[in-house]
Short mmCIF file of C-alpha atoms in Angstrom, two decimals:
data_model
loop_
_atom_site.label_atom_id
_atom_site.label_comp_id
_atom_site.label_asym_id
_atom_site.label_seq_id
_atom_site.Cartn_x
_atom_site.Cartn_y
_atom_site.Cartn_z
CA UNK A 1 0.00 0.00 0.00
CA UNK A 2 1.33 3.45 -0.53
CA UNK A 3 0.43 6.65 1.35
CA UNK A 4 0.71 10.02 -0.11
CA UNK A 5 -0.58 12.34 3.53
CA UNK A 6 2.10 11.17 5.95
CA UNK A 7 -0.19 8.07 6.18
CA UNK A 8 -3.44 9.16 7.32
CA UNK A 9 -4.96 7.25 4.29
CA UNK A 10 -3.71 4.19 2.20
CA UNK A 11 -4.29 3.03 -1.80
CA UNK A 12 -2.97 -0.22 -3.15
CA UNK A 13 -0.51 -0.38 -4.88
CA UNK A 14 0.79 -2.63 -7.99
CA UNK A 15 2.54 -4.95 -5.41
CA UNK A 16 -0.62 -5.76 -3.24
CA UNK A 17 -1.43 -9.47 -2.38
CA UNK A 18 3.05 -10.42 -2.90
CA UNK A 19 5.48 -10.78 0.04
CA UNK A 20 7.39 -7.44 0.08
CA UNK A 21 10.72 -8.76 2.01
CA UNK A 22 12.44 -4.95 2.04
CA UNK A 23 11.84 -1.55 0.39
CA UNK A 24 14.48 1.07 -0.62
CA UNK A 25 14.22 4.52 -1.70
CA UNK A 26 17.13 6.40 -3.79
CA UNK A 27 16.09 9.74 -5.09
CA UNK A 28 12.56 9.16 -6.87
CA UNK A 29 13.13 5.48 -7.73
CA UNK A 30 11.64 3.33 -5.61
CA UNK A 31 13.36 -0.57 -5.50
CA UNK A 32 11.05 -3.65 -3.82
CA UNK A 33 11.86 -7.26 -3.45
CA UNK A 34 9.69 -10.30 -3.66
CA UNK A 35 10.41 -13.31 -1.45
CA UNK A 36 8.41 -15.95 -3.06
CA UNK A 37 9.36 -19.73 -3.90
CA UNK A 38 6.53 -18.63 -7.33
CA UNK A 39 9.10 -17.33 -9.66
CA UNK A 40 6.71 -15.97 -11.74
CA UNK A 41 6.65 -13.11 -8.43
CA UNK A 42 10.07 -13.62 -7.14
CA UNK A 43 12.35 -10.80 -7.57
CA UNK A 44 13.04 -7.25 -7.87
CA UNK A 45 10.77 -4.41 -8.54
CA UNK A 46 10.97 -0.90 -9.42
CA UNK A 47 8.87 1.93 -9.19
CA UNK A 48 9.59 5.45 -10.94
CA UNK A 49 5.96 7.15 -9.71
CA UNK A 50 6.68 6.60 -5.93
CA UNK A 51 4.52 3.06 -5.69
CA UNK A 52 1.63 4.17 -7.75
CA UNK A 53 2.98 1.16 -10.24
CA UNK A 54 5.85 -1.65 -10.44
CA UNK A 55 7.87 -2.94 -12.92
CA UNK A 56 9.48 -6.04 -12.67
CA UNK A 57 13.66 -5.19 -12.91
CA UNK A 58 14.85 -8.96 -15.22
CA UNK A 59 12.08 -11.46 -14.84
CA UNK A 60 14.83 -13.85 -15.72
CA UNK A 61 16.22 -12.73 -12.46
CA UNK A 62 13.89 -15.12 -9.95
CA UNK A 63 15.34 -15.67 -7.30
CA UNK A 64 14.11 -15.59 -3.89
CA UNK A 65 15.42 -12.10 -2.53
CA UNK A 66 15.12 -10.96 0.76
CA UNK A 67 16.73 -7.56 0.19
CA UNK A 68 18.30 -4.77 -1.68
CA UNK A 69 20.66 -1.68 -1.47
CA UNK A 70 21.24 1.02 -3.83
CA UNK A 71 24.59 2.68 -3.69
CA UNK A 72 26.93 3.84 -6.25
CA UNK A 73 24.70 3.73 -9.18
CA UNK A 74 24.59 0.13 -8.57
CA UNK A 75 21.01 -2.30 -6.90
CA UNK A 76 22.59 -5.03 -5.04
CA UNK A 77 20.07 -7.76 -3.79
CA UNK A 78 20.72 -10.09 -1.41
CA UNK A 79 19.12 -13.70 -1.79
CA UNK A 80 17.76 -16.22 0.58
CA UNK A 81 20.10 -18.71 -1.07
CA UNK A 82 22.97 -16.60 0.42
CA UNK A 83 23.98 -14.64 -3.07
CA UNK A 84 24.28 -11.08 -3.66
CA UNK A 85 23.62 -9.63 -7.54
CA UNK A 86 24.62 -6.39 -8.68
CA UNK A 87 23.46 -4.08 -11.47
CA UNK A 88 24.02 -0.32 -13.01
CA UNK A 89 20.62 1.50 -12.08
CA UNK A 90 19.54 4.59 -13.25
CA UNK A 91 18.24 6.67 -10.52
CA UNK A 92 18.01 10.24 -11.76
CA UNK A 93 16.37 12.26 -14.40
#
């Protein structure tokens, strides 16, 4: 769910009804992973409109993440299968 009056009142959002395992913010991108063993879900997810609507990042990438960092111009995310991935990321105009 996403809140837009310092949470007084809450909309879905794209990710409603999925396991959220950790949420990160870096400048107006926002970066969400999905702990699921359905890798159809599993993942990493991006949002550009601050959680109005979520884009999977590789949906070849599927597996079962349990968080993420941005830092450098690089999303690292951290796996329950004790791995870490790294990728450029675009987080600007």
């Amino acid at each position: 769910a996403r809140s837009t009056d310092g949470g007084l009142t809450w909309a879905a959002s794209g990710l409603e009804g999925l396991e959220v395992a950790s949420l990160v913010r870096a400048e107006d991108t926002l970066y969400a992973t999905v702990s699921s063993s359905d890798p159809a879900v599993a993942g990493v997810y991006t949002s550009g409109d601050l959680g109005t609507t979520w884009t999977r990042v590789d949906a070849a990438f599927d597996a079962r993440v349990s968080s993420v960092a941005v830092q450098g111009g690089k999303l690292f995310a951290g796996t329950l299968d004790e791995s870490v991935w790294a990728a450029p990321v675009s987080c600007g105009p």
